[in-house]
Tab-separated table of N, CA and C in Angstrom:
chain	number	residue	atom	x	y	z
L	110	UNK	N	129.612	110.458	96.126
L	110	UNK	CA	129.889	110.694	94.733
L	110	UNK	C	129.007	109.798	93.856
L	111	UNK	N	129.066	108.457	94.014
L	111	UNK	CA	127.907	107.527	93.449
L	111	UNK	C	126.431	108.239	93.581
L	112	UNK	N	125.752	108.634	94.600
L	112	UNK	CA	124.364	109.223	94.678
L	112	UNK	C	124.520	110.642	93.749
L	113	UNK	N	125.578	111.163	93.695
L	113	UNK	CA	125.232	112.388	92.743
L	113	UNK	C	125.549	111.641	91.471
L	114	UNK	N	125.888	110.912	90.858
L	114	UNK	CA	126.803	110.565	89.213
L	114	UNK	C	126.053	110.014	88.674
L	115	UNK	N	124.573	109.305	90.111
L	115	UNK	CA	123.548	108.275	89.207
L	115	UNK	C	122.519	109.566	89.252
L	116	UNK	N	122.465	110.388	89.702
L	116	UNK	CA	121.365	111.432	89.493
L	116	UNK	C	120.498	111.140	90.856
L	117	UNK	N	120.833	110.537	91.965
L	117	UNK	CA	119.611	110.544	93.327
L	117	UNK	C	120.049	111.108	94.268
L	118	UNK	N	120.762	112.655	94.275
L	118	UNK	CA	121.173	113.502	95.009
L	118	UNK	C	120.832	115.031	94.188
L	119	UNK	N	120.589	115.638	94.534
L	119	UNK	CA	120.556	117.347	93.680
L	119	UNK	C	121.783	117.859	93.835
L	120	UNK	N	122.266	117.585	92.274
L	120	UNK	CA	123.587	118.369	92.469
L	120	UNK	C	124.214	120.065	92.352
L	121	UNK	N	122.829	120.747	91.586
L	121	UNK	CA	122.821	121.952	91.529
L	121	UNK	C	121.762	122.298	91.816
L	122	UNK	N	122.022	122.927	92.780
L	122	UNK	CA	120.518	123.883	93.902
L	122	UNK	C	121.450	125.230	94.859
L	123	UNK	N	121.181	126.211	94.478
L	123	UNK	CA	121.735	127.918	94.690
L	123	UNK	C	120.927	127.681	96.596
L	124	UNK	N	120.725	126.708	97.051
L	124	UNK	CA	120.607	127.089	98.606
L	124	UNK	C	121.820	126.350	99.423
L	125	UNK	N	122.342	125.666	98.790
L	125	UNK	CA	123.748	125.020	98.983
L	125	UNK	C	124.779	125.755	99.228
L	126	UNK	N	124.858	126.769	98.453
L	126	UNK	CA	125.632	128.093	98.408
L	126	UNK	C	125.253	128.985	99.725
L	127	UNK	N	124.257	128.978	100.534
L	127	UNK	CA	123.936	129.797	101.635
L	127	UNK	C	124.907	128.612	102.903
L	128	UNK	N	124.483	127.155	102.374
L	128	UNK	CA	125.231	126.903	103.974
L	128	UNK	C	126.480	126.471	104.024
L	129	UNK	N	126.866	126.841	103.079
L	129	UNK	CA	128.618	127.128	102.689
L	129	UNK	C	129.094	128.336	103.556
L	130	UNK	N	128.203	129.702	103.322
L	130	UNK	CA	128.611	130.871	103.715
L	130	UNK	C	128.284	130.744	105.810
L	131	UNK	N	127.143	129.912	105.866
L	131	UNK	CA	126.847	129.636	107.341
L	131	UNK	C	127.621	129.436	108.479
L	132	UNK	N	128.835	128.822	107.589
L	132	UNK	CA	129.910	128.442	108.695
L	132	UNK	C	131.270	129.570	108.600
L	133	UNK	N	130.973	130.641	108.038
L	133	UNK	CA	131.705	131.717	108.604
L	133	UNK	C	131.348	132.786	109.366
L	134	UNK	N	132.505	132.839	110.297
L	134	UNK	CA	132.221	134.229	111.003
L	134	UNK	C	132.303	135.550	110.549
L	135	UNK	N	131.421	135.808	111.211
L	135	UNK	CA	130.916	137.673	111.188
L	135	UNK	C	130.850	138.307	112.631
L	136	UNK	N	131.143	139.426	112.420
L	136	UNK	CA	130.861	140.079	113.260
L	136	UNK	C	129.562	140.199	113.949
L	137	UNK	N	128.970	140.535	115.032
L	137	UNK	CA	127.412	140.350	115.621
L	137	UNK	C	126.611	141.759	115.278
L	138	UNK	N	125.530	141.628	114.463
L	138	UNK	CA	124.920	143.014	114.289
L	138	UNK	C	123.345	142.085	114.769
L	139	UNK	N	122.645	142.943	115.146
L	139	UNK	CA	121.317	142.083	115.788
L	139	UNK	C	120.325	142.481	114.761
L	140	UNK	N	120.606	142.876	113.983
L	140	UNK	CA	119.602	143.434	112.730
L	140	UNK	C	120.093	142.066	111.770
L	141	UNK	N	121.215	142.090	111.336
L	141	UNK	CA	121.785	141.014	110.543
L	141	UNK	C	121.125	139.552	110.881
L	142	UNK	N	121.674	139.553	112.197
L	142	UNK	CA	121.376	138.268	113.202
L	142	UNK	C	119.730	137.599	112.499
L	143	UNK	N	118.697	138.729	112.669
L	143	UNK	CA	117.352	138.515	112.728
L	143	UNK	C	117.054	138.107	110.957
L	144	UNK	N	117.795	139.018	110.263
L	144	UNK	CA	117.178	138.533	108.812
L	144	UNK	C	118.032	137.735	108.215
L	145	UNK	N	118.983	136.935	109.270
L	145	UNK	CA	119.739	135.592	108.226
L	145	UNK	C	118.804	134.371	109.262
L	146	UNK	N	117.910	134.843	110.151
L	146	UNK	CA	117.082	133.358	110.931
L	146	UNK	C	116.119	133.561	110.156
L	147	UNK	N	115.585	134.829	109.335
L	147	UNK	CA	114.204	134.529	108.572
L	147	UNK	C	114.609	133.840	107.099
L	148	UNK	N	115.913	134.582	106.666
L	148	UNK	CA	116.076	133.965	105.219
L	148	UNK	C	116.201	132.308	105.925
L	149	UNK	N	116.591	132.275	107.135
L	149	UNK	CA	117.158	130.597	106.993
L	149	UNK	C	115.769	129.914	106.883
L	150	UNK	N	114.976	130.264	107.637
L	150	UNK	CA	113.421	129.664	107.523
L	150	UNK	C	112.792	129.601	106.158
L	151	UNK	N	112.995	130.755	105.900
L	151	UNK	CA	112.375	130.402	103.831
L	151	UNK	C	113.874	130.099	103.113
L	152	UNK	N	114.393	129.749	103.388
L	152	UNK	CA	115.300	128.874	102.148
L	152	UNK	C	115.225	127.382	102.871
L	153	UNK	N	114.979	127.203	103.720
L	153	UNK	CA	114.913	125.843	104.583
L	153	UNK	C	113.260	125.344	103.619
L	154	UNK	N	112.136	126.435	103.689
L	154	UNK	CA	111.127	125.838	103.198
L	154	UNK	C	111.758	125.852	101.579
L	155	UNK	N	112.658	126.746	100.791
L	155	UNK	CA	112.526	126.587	99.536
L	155	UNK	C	113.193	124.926	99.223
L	156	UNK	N	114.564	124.670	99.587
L	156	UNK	CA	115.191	123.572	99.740
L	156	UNK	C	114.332	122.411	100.092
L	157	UNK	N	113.286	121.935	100.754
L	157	UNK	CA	112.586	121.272	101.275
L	157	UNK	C	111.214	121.157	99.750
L	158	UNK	N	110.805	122.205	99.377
L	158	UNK	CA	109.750	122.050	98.339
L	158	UNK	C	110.841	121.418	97.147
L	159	UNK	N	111.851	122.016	96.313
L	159	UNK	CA	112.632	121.489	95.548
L	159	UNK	C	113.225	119.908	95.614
L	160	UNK	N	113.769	119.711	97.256
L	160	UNK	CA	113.666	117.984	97.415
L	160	UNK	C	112.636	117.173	97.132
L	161	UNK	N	111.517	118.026	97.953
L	161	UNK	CA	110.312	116.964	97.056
L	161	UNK	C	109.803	116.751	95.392
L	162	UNK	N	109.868	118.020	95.104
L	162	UNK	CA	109.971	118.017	93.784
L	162	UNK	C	111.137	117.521	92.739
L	163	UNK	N	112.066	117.172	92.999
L	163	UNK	CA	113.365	116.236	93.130
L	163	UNK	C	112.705	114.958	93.062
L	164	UNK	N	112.891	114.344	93.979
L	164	UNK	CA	111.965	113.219	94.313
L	164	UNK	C	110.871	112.857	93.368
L	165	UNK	N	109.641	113.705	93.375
L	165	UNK	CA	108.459	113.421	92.734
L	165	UNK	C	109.358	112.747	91.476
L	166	UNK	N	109.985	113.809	90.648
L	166	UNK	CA	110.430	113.801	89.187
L	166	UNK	C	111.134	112.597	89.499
L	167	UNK	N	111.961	112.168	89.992
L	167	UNK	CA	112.333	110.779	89.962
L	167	UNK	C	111.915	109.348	89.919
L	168	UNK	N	111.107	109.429	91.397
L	168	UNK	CA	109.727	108.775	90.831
L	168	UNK	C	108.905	108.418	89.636
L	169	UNK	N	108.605	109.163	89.010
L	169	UNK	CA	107.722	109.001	87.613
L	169	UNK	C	107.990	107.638	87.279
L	170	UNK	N	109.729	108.175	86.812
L	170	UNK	CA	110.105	106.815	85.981
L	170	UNK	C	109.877	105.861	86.484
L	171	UNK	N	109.712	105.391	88.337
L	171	UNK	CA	109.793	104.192	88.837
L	171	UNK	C	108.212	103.878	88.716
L	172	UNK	N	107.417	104.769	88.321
L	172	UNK	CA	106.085	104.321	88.590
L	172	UNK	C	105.804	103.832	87.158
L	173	UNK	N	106.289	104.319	86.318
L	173	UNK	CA	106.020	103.920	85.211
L	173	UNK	C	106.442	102.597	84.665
L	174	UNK	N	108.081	102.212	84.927
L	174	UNK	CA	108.346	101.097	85.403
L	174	UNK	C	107.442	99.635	85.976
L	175	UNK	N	106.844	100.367	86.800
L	175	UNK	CA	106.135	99.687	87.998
L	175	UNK	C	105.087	99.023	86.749
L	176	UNK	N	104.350	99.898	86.457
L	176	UNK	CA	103.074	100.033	85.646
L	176	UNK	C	103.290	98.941	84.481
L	177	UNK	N	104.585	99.152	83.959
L	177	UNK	CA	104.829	98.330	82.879
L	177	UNK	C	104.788	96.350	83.546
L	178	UNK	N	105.603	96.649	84.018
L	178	UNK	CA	106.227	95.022	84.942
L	178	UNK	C	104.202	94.924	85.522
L	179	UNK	N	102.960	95.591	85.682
L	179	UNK	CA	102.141	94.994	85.972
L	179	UNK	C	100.894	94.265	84.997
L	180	UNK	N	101.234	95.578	83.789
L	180	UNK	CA	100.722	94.886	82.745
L	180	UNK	C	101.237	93.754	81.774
L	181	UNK	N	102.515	93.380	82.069
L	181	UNK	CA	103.200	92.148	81.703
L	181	UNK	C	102.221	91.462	82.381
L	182	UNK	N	102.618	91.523	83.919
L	182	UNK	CA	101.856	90.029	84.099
L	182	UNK	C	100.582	89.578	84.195
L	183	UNK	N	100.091	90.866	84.009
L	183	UNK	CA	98.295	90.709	83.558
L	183	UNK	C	98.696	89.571	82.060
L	184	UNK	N	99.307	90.171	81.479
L	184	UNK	CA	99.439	89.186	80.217
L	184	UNK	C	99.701	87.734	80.298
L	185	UNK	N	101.206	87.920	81.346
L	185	UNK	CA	101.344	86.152	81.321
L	185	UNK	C	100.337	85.291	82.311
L	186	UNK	N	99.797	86.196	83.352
L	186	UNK	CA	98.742	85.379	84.536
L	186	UNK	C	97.658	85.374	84.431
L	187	UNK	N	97.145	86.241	83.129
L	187	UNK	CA	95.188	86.356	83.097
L	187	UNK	C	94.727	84.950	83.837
L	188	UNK	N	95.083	83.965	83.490
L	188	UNK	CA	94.425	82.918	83.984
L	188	UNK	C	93.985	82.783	85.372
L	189	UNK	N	95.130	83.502	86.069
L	189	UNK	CA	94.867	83.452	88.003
L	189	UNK	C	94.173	84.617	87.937
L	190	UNK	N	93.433	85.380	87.340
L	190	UNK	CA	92.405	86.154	87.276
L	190	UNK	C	91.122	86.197	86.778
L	191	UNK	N	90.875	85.386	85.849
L	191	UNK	CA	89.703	84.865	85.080
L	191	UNK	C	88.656	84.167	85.789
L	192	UNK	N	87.254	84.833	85.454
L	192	UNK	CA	86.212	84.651	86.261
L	192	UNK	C	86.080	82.999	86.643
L	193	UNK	N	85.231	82.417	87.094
L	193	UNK	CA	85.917	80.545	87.230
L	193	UNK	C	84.584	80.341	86.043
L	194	UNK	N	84.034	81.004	85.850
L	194	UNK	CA	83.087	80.589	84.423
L	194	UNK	C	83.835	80.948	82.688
L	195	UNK	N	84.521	81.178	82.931
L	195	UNK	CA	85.545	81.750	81.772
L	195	UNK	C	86.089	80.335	81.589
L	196	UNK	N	86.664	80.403	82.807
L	196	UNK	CA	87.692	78.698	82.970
L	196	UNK	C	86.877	77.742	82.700
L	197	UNK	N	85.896	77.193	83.436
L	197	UNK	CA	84.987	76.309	82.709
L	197	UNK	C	84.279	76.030	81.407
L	198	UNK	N	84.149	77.505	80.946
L	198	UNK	CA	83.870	76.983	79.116
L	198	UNK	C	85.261	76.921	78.715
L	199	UNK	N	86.432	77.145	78.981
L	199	UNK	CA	87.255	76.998	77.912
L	199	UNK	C	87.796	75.765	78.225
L	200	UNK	N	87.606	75.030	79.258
L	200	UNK	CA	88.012	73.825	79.562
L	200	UNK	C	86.516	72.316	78.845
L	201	UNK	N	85.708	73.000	78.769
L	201	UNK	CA	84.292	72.434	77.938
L	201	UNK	C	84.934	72.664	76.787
L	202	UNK	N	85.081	73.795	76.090
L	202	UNK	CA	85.700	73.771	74.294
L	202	UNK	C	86.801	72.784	74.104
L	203	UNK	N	87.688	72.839	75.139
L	203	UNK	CA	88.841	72.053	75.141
L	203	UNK	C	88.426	70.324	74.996
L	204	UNK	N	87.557	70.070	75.802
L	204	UNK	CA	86.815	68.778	76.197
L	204	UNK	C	86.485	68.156	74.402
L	205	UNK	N	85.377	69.451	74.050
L	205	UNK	CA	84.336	69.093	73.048
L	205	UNK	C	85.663	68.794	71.463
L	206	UNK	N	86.827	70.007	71.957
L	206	UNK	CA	87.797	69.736	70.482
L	206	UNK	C	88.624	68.437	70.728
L	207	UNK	N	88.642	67.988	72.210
L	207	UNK	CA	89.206	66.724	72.198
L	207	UNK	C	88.956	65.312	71.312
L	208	UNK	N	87.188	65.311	71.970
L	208	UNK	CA	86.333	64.694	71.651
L	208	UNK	C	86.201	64.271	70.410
L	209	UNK	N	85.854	65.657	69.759
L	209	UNK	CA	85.958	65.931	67.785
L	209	UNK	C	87.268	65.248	67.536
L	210	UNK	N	88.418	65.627	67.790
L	210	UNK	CA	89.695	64.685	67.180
L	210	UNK	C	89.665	63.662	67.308
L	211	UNK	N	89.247	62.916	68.405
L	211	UNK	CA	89.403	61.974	68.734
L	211	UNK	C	88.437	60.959	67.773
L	212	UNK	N	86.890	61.836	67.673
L	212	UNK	CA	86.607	60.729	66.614
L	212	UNK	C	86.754	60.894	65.084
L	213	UNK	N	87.708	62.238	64.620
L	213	UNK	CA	87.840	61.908	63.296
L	213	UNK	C	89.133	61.072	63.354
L	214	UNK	N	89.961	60.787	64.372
L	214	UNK	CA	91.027	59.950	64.485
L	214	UNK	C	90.429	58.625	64.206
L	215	UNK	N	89.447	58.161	64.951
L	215	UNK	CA	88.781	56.571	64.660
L	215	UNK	C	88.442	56.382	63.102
L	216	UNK	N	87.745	57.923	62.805
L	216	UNK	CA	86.878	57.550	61.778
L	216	UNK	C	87.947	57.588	60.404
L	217	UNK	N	88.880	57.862	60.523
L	217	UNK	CA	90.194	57.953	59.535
L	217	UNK	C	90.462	56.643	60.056
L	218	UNK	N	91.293	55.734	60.355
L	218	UNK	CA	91.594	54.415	60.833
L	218	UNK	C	90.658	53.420	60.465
């Protein structure tokens, strides 16, 4: 009941309705016999394309998800990605604005 109420079960699909009827008896006709093993083979493939397509559509959202949570941390981690010459001038600017404060600090005093 939980897998259908959150939506990660198919709760309406018309091949559900065939293996409801599967488990009753009939009488034996060998004509019958032969075209409920072919319908079972193409509703087995229809049921099977619709799960995946089920699936796919569910998915999306998790990929998109995904996608989001990676461009966050491109944002907060650029740094563990940045070429090591990137890092070195900005650690030189850092140096050179130190430097500069430091001597308008003297030169004020």
């Amino acid at each position: 009941a939980y897998r259908k109420a959150r939506g990660k079960e198919m709760v309406v699909d018309s091949t559900f309705d065939f293996e409801r009827r599967r488990n009753r008896v009939a009488k034996y006709d060998r004509e019958l016999m032969s075209t409920t093993l072919r319908a079972m083979k193409v509703i087995d493939r229809v049921r099977t394309k619709r799960e995946k397509a089920f699936f796919k559509q569910r998915m999306k959202a998790k990929t998109e998800v995904e996608r989001r949570m990676a461009l966050r941390d491109l944002k907060e981690d650029i740094d563990l990605i940045e070429p090591a010459i990137v890092r070195e001038r900005k650690a030189q600017r850092q140096a050179q604005k130190l430097k500069v404060d430091a001597t308008l600090e003297r030169n004020a005093s």
